[in-house]
Amino acid sequence: MRELLKELRERSLSAIAGAESAEALDALRVQYLGKKGELTAVLKQMGKLSAEERPAMGQLANELRAAVEQRLEEQKKRIGEKALELKLSAETLDVTIPGAEAKLGVRHPMYQVLDRMKEIFIGMGFEVVEDREVELAEYNFDKLNESPNHPAREWTDTFYFTEDSSVLLRTQTSPMQIHVMERQQPPIRMVAPGRVYRKDEIDATHSPMFHQVEGMAIDKGITMADLKGTLSEVARQLYGGETVTRFRPHHFPFTEPSCEMDIQCYRCRGRGCPTCKGEGWIELLGAGMVHPKVLSGCGIDPEVYSGWAFGFGLERLALAYYKISDLRLIFENDVRFLEQF
Ligand code: DAH
């Protein structure tokens, strides 16, 4: 029996050491230690031994069992490590392989101009506010001192939601002046960019949806000189330090006096060309001193405070900025056009 155990020990331990998978190990465990296993079979023969021989053989058999179990454990661990190593080497990352290129677009050219505008105004202490596009006629017209029979209120010009013409898509960003003044006492310095809507057919200079930027400064002692100085400085920062501005009298119901600001044509430098239609100047925005009625309607005392406001079309400004001639390019989102900015 001693020989039997010795032979079994050598064979089993070397078989286990040669196993290369968890499945092979399991099979060997069954083969040697299982109910019908070889070691079990040897133990069953213990009964045939003499009483003197039995304890020594029993001890040998137990040692063998322990040795087999230990070798099984060791081999299991080794197989696990080998598998991990294999997996890791299969998964190595080659950082020199060119990556999959993520196609990042560019910010829309018009919003690039808007971002630049915002930066300029923020640099001058203005706050950027954004708000609703669905507006009450009261805010879009009445509180801006636009009379009940103002032509802009026509159903042919404005998108209304209600039969009584009380709710509409705002036709201008000017109602933002009212919202800000109603919730905040001066000093106020704000710009309010956003979409506006008018019933216009699409052509090279019109669209039923476009963007405006409104601006306003209210404080004690603010004059028309502040308006001219600020807006001229914005134009210079946007279009270059040599940009010349000019202010012409105009009329808006919510400002008194009112004006329009032009910049000297960037293409011909004022000599007259097709871009400026021979004028030498390009109209940029409407502005003026906020009407006392508008101030007092918002609970701001016009005897104490004064201020100026302006509004301009962002598309038109972006066209001028990039020297583009057709408004439709701004909306068509043709990648060949957008990629150029
Ligand atoms: N809301 C005017 C428009 O749509 C533009 C405008 C003119 C805004 C004068 C103003 C302003 O704030 O003072 O034509």
mmCIF file with all atom_site columns, N, CA and C in Angstrom, residues 212-257:
data_model
loop_
_atom_site.group_PDB
_atom_site.id
_atom_site.type_symbol
_atom_site.label_atom_id
_atom_site.label_alt_id
_atom_site.label_comp_id
_atom_site.label_asym_id
_atom_site.label_entity_id
_atom_site.label_seq_id
_atom_site.pdbx_PDB_ins_code
_atom_site.Cartn_x
_atom_site.Cartn_y
_atom_site.Cartn_z
_atom_site.occupancy
_atom_site.B_iso_or_equiv
_atom_site.pdbx_formal_charge
_atom_site.auth_seq_id
_atom_site.auth_comp_id
_atom_site.auth_asym_id
_atom_site.auth_atom_id
_atom_site.pdbx_PDB_model_num
ATOM 1   N N  . GLN A 1 212 ? -33.191 90.246  -32.106 1.00 0.00 ? 212 GLN A N  1
ATOM 2   C CA . GLN A 1 212 ? -32.836 91.615  -31.759 1.00 0.00 ? 212 GLN A CA 1
ATOM 3   C C  . GLN A 1 212 ? -32.006 91.609  -30.486 1.00 0.00 ? 212 GLN A C  1
ATOM 4   N N  . VAL A 1 213 ? -31.304 92.685  -30.297 1.00 0.00 ? 213 VAL A N  1
ATOM 5   C CA . VAL A 1 213 ? -30.640 92.886  -29.011 1.00 0.00 ? 213 VAL A CA 1
ATOM 6   C C  . VAL A 1 213 ? -31.105 94.234  -28.486 1.00 0.00 ? 213 VAL A C  1
ATOM 7   N N  . GLU A 1 214 ? -31.683 94.203  -27.304 1.00 0.00 ? 214 GLU A N  1
ATOM 8   C CA . GLU A 1 214 ? -32.148 95.421  -26.661 1.00 0.00 ? 214 GLU A CA 1
ATOM 9   C C  . GLU A 1 214 ? -31.112 95.828  -25.630 1.00 0.00 ? 214 GLU A C  1
ATOM 10  N N  . GLY A 1 215 ? -31.015 97.121  -25.372 1.00 0.00 ? 215 GLY A N  1
ATOM 11  C CA . GLY A 1 215 ? -30.099 97.552  -24.317 1.00 0.00 ? 215 GLY A CA 1
ATOM 12  C C  . GLY A 1 215 ? -30.658 98.764  -23.616 1.00 0.00 ? 215 GLY A C  1
ATOM 13  N N  . MET A 1 216 ? -30.260 98.952  -22.385 1.00 0.00 ? 216 MET A N  1
ATOM 14  C CA . MET A 1 216 ? -30.819 100.071 -21.634 1.00 0.00 ? 216 MET A CA 1
ATOM 15  C C  . MET A 1 216 ? -29.887 100.448 -20.487 1.00 0.00 ? 216 MET A C  1
ATOM 16  N N  . ALA A 1 217 ? -29.795 101.758 -20.233 1.00 0.00 ? 217 ALA A N  1
ATOM 17  C CA . ALA A 1 217 ? -29.043 102.246 -19.073 1.00 0.00 ? 217 ALA A CA 1
ATOM 18  C C  . ALA A 1 217 ? -29.876 103.328 -18.397 1.00 0.00 ? 217 ALA A C  1
ATOM 19  N N  . ILE A 1 218 ? -30.238 103.133 -17.148 1.00 0.00 ? 218 ILE A N  1
ATOM 20  C CA . ILE A 1 218 ? -31.028 104.116 -16.395 1.00 0.00 ? 218 ILE A CA 1
ATOM 21  C C  . ILE A 1 218 ? -30.290 104.437 -15.102 1.00 0.00 ? 218 ILE A C  1
ATOM 22  N N  . ASP A 1 219 ? -30.135 105.724 -14.835 1.00 0.00 ? 219 ASP A N  1
ATOM 23  C CA . ASP A 1 219 ? -29.492 106.132 -13.588 1.00 0.00 ? 219 ASP A CA 1
ATOM 24  C C  . ASP A 1 219 ? -29.754 107.626 -13.410 1.00 0.00 ? 219 ASP A C  1
ATOM 25  N N  . LYS A 1 220 ? -29.200 108.195 -12.359 1.00 0.00 ? 220 LYS A N  1
ATOM 26  C CA . LYS A 1 220 ? -29.333 109.649 -12.177 1.00 0.00 ? 220 LYS A CA 1
ATOM 27  C C  . LYS A 1 220 ? -28.373 110.346 -13.134 1.00 0.00 ? 220 LYS A C  1
ATOM 28  N N  . GLY A 1 221 ? -28.856 111.370 -13.827 1.00 0.00 ? 221 GLY A N  1
ATOM 29  C CA . GLY A 1 221 ? -27.979 112.219 -14.636 1.00 0.00 ? 221 GLY A CA 1
ATOM 30  C C  . GLY A 1 221 ? -27.490 111.615 -15.940 1.00 0.00 ? 221 GLY A C  1
ATOM 31  N N  . ILE A 1 222 ? -28.172 110.621 -16.468 1.00 0.00 ? 222 ILE A N  1
ATOM 32  C CA . ILE A 1 222 ? -27.752 110.040 -17.757 1.00 0.00 ? 222 ILE A CA 1
ATOM 33  C C  . ILE A 1 222 ? -28.290 110.879 -18.908 1.00 0.00 ? 222 ILE A C  1
ATOM 34  N N  . THR A 1 223 ? -27.440 111.164 -19.877 1.00 0.00 ? 223 THR A N  1
ATOM 35  C CA . THR A 1 223 ? -27.828 112.043 -20.981 1.00 0.00 ? 223 THR A CA 1
ATOM 36  C C  . THR A 1 223 ? -27.594 111.374 -22.340 1.00 0.00 ? 223 THR A C  1
ATOM 37  N N  . MET A 1 224 ? -28.017 112.089 -23.372 1.00 0.00 ? 224 MET A N  1
ATOM 38  C CA . MET A 1 224 ? -27.819 111.642 -24.750 1.00 0.00 ? 224 MET A CA 1
ATOM 39  C C  . MET A 1 224 ? -26.321 111.467 -25.060 1.00 0.00 ? 224 MET A C  1
ATOM 40  N N  . ALA A 1 225 ? -25.479 112.232 -24.364 1.00 0.00 ? 225 ALA A N  1
ATOM 41  C CA . ALA A 1 225 ? -24.035 112.115 -24.595 1.00 0.00 ? 225 ALA A CA 1
ATOM 42  C C  . ALA A 1 225 ? -23.550 110.722 -24.198 1.00 0.00 ? 225 ALA A C  1
ATOM 43  N N  . ASP A 1 226 ? -24.136 110.159 -23.119 1.00 0.00 ? 226 ASP A N  1
ATOM 44  C CA . ASP A 1 226 ? -23.762 108.804 -22.684 1.00 0.00 ? 226 ASP A CA 1
ATOM 45  C C  . ASP A 1 226 ? -24.167 107.788 -23.748 1.00 0.00 ? 226 ASP A C  1
ATOM 46  N N  . LEU A 1 227 ? -25.372 108.021 -24.310 1.00 0.00 ? 227 LEU A N  1
ATOM 47  C CA . LEU A 1 227 ? -25.862 107.126 -25.370 1.00 0.00 ? 227 LEU A CA 1
ATOM 48  C C  . LEU A 1 227 ? -24.878 107.124 -26.538 1.00 0.00 ? 227 LEU A C  1
ATOM 49  N N  . LYS A 1 228 ? -24.533 108.311 -27.011 1.00 0.00 ? 228 LYS A N  1
ATOM 50  C CA . LYS A 1 228 ? -23.653 108.405 -28.187 1.00 0.00 ? 228 LYS A CA 1
ATOM 51  C C  . LYS A 1 228 ? -22.280 107.822 -27.877 1.00 0.00 ? 228 LYS A C  1
ATOM 52  N N  . GLY A 1 229 ? -21.753 108.165 -26.714 1.00 0.00 ? 229 GLY A N  1
ATOM 53  C CA . GLY A 1 229 ? -20.421 107.696 -26.341 1.00 0.00 ? 229 GLY A CA 1
ATOM 54  C C  . GLY A 1 229 ? -20.376 106.189 -26.217 1.00 0.00 ? 229 GLY A C  1
ATOM 55  N N  . THR A 1 230 ? -21.372 105.624 -25.535 1.00 0.00 ? 230 THR A N  1
ATOM 56  C CA . THR A 1 230 ? -21.361 104.180 -25.298 1.00 0.00 ? 230 THR A CA 1
ATOM 57  C C  . THR A 1 230 ? -21.525 103.409 -26.605 1.00 0.00 ? 230 THR A C  1
ATOM 58  N N  . LEU A 1 231 ? -22.549 103.804 -27.388 1.00 0.00 ? 231 LEU A N  1
ATOM 59  C CA . LEU A 1 231 ? -22.823 103.035 -28.617 1.00 0.00 ? 231 LEU A CA 1
ATOM 60  C C  . LEU A 1 231 ? -21.702 103.195 -29.647 1.00 0.00 ? 231 LEU A C  1
ATOM 61  N N  . SER A 1 232 ? -21.063 104.373 -29.687 1.00 0.00 ? 232 SER A N  1
ATOM 62  C CA . SER A 1 232 ? -19.931 104.554 -30.611 1.00 0.00 ? 232 SER A CA 1
ATOM 63  C C  . SER A 1 232 ? -18.761 103.677 -30.183 1.00 0.00 ? 232 SER A C  1
ATOM 64  N N  . GLU A 1 233 ? -18.544 103.581 -28.875 1.00 0.00 ? 233 GLU A N  1
ATOM 65  C CA . GLU A 1 233 ? -17.445 102.756 -28.369 1.00 0.00 ? 233 GLU A CA 1
ATOM 66  C C  . GLU A 1 233 ? -17.714 101.276 -28.677 1.00 0.00 ? 233 GLU A C  1
ATOM 67  N N  . VAL A 1 234 ? -18.981 100.853 -28.523 1.00 0.00 ? 234 VAL A N  1
ATOM 68  C CA . VAL A 1 234 ? -19.329 99.466  -28.859 1.00 0.00 ? 234 VAL A CA 1
ATOM 69  C C  . VAL A 1 234 ? -19.031 99.207  -30.336 1.00 0.00 ? 234 VAL A C  1
ATOM 70  N N  . ALA A 1 235 ? -19.435 100.140 -31.198 1.00 0.00 ? 235 ALA A N  1
ATOM 71  C CA . ALA A 1 235 ? -19.200 99.990  -32.642 1.00 0.00 ? 235 ALA A CA 1
ATOM 72  C C  . ALA A 1 235 ? -17.704 99.885  -32.934 1.00 0.00 ? 235 ALA A C  1
ATOM 73  N N  . ARG A 1 236 ? -16.908 100.696 -32.242 1.00 0.00 ? 236 ARG A N  1
ATOM 74  C CA . ARG A 1 236 ? -15.451 100.653 -32.469 1.00 0.00 ? 236 ARG A CA 1
ATOM 75  C C  . ARG A 1 236 ? -14.859 99.328  -31.998 1.00 0.00 ? 236 ARG A C  1
ATOM 76  N N  . GLN A 1 237 ? -15.333 98.855  -30.848 1.00 0.00 ? 237 GLN A N  1
ATOM 77  C CA . GLN A 1 237 ? -14.800 97.584  -30.347 1.00 0.00 ? 237 GLN A CA 1
ATOM 78  C C  . GLN A 1 237 ? -15.199 96.426  -31.261 1.00 0.00 ? 237 GLN A C  1
ATOM 79  N N  . LEU A 1 238 ? -16.385 96.561  -31.876 1.00 0.00 ? 238 LEU A N  1
ATOM 80  C CA . LEU A 1 238 ? -16.877 95.473  -32.712 1.00 0.00 ? 238 LEU A CA 1
ATOM 81  C C  . LEU A 1 238 ? -16.289 95.525  -34.121 1.00 0.00 ? 238 LEU A C  1
ATOM 82  N N  . TYR A 1 239 ? -16.268 96.704  -34.694 1.00 0.00 ? 239 TYR A N  1
ATOM 83  C CA . TYR A 1 239 ? -15.872 96.817  -36.112 1.00 0.00 ? 239 TYR A CA 1
ATOM 84  C C  . TYR A 1 239 ? -14.466 97.362  -36.304 1.00 0.00 ? 239 TYR A C  1
ATOM 85  N N  . GLY A 1 240 ? -13.792 97.728  -35.230 1.00 0.00 ? 240 GLY A N  1
ATOM 86  C CA . GLY A 1 240 ? -12.436 98.265  -35.351 1.00 0.00 ? 240 GLY A CA 1
ATOM 87  C C  . GLY A 1 240 ? -12.379 99.723  -34.925 1.00 0.00 ? 240 GLY A C  1
ATOM 88  N N  . GLY A 1 241 ? -11.232 100.104 -34.393 1.00 0.00 ? 241 GLY A N  1
ATOM 89  C CA . GLY A 1 241 ? -11.056 101.416 -33.763 1.00 0.00 ? 241 GLY A CA 1
ATOM 90  C C  . GLY A 1 241 ? -11.281 102.609 -34.677 1.00 0.00 ? 241 GLY A C  1
ATOM 91  N N  . GLU A 1 242 ? -11.201 102.386 -36.001 1.00 0.00 ? 242 GLU A N  1
ATOM 92  C CA . GLU A 1 242 ? -11.330 103.516 -36.928 1.00 0.00 ? 242 GLU A CA 1
ATOM 93  C C  . GLU A 1 242 ? -12.791 103.750 -37.346 1.00 0.00 ? 242 GLU A C  1
ATOM 94  N N  . THR A 1 243 ? -13.710 102.899 -36.814 1.00 0.00 ? 243 THR A N  1
ATOM 95  C CA . THR A 1 243 ? -15.117 102.977 -37.214 1.00 0.00 ? 243 THR A CA 1
ATOM 96  C C  . THR A 1 243 ? -15.740 104.337 -36.858 1.00 0.00 ? 243 THR A C  1
ATOM 97  N N  . VAL A 1 244 ? -16.399 104.943 -37.852 1.00 0.00 ? 244 VAL A N  1
ATOM 98  C CA . VAL A 1 244 ? -17.048 106.243 -37.635 1.00 0.00 ? 244 VAL A CA 1
ATOM 99  C C  . VAL A 1 244 ? -18.557 106.021 -37.492 1.00 0.00 ? 244 VAL A C  1
ATOM 100 N N  . THR A 1 245 ? -19.171 106.652 -36.508 1.00 0.00 ? 245 THR A N  1
ATOM 101 C CA . THR A 1 245 ? -20.625 106.528 -36.325 1.00 0.00 ? 245 THR A CA 1
ATOM 102 C C  . THR A 1 245 ? -21.291 107.872 -36.585 1.00 0.00 ? 245 THR A C  1
ATOM 103 N N  . ARG A 1 246 ? -22.601 107.787 -36.866 1.00 0.00 ? 246 ARG A N  1
ATOM 104 C CA . ARG A 1 246 ? -23.337 109.048 -37.009 1.00 0.00 ? 246 ARG A CA 1
ATOM 105 C C  . ARG A 1 246 ? -24.747 108.812 -36.466 1.00 0.00 ? 246 ARG A C  1
ATOM 106 N N  . PHE A 1 247 ? -25.316 109.844 -35.866 1.00 0.00 ? 247 PHE A N  1
ATOM 107 C CA . PHE A 1 247 ? -26.650 109.732 -35.272 1.00 0.00 ? 247 PHE A CA 1
ATOM 108 C C  . PHE A 1 247 ? -27.599 110.669 -36.015 1.00 0.00 ? 247 PHE A C  1
ATOM 109 N N  . ARG A 1 248 ? -28.751 110.106 -36.425 1.00 0.00 ? 248 ARG A N  1
ATOM 110 C CA . ARG A 1 248 ? -29.768 110.898 -37.128 1.00 0.00 ? 248 ARG A CA 1
ATOM 111 C C  . ARG A 1 248 ? -31.027 110.921 -36.291 1.00 0.00 ? 248 ARG A C  1
ATOM 112 N N  . PRO A 1 249 ? -31.761 112.050 -36.291 1.00 0.00 ? 249 PRO A N  1
ATOM 113 C CA . PRO A 1 249 ? -33.036 112.099 -35.562 1.00 0.00 ? 249 PRO A CA 1
ATOM 114 C C  . PRO A 1 249 ? -34.016 111.080 -36.142 1.00 0.00 ? 249 PRO A C  1
ATOM 115 N N  . HIS A 1 250 ? -34.850 110.522 -35.283 1.00 0.00 ? 250 HIS A N  1
ATOM 116 C CA . HIS A 1 250 ? -35.830 109.553 -35.747 1.00 0.00 ? 250 HIS A CA 1
ATOM 117 C C  . HIS A 1 250 ? -37.035 109.617 -34.819 1.00 0.00 ? 250 HIS A C  1
ATOM 118 N N  . HIS A 1 251 ? -37.972 108.687 -34.976 1.00 0.00 ? 251 HIS A N  1
ATOM 119 C CA . HIS A 1 251 ? -39.072 108.637 -34.017 1.00 0.00 ? 251 HIS A CA 1
ATOM 120 C C  . HIS A 1 251 ? -39.349 107.214 -33.546 1.00 0.00 ? 251 HIS A C  1
ATOM 121 N N  . PHE A 1 252 ? -39.390 107.018 -32.251 1.00 0.00 ? 252 PHE A N  1
ATOM 122 C CA . PHE A 1 252 ? -39.940 105.797 -31.643 1.00 0.00 ? 252 PHE A CA 1
ATOM 123 C C  . PHE A 1 252 ? -40.873 106.245 -30.531 1.00 0.00 ? 252 PHE A C  1
ATOM 124 N N  . PRO A 1 253 ? -41.991 105.535 -30.334 1.00 0.00 ? 253 PRO A N  1
ATOM 125 C CA . PRO A 1 253 ? -42.945 105.990 -29.306 1.00 0.00 ? 253 PRO A CA 1
ATOM 126 C C  . PRO A 1 253 ? -42.360 105.948 -27.892 1.00 0.00 ? 253 PRO A C  1
ATOM 127 N N  . PHE A 1 254 ? -41.384 105.046 -27.677 1.00 0.00 ? 254 PHE A N  1
ATOM 128 C CA . PHE A 1 254 ? -40.903 104.837 -26.306 1.00 0.00 ? 254 PHE A CA 1
ATOM 129 C C  . PHE A 1 254 ? -39.640 105.606 -25.972 1.00 0.00 ? 254 PHE A C  1
ATOM 130 N N  . THR A 1 255 ? -39.167 106.438 -26.907 1.00 0.00 ? 255 THR A N  1
ATOM 131 C CA . THR A 1 255 ? -38.004 107.283 -26.601 1.00 0.00 ? 255 THR A CA 1
ATOM 132 C C  . THR A 1 255 ? -38.276 108.710 -27.052 1.00 0.00 ? 255 THR A C  1
ATOM 133 N N  . GLU A 1 256 ? -37.676 109.660 -26.340 1.00 0.00 ? 256 GLU A N  1
ATOM 134 C CA . GLU A 1 256 ? -37.805 111.076 -26.691 1.00 0.00 ? 256 GLU A CA 1
ATOM 135 C C  . GLU A 1 256 ? -36.628 111.836 -26.123 1.00 0.00 ? 256 GLU A C  1
ATOM 136 N N  . PRO A 1 257 ? -35.741 112.380 -26.920 1.00 0.00 ? 257 PRO A N  1
ATOM 137 C CA . PRO A 1 257 ? -35.721 112.238 -28.381 1.00 0.00 ? 257 PRO A CA 1
ATOM 138 C C  . PRO A 1 257 ? -35.257 110.850 -28.816 1.00 0.00 ? 257 PRO A C  1
#
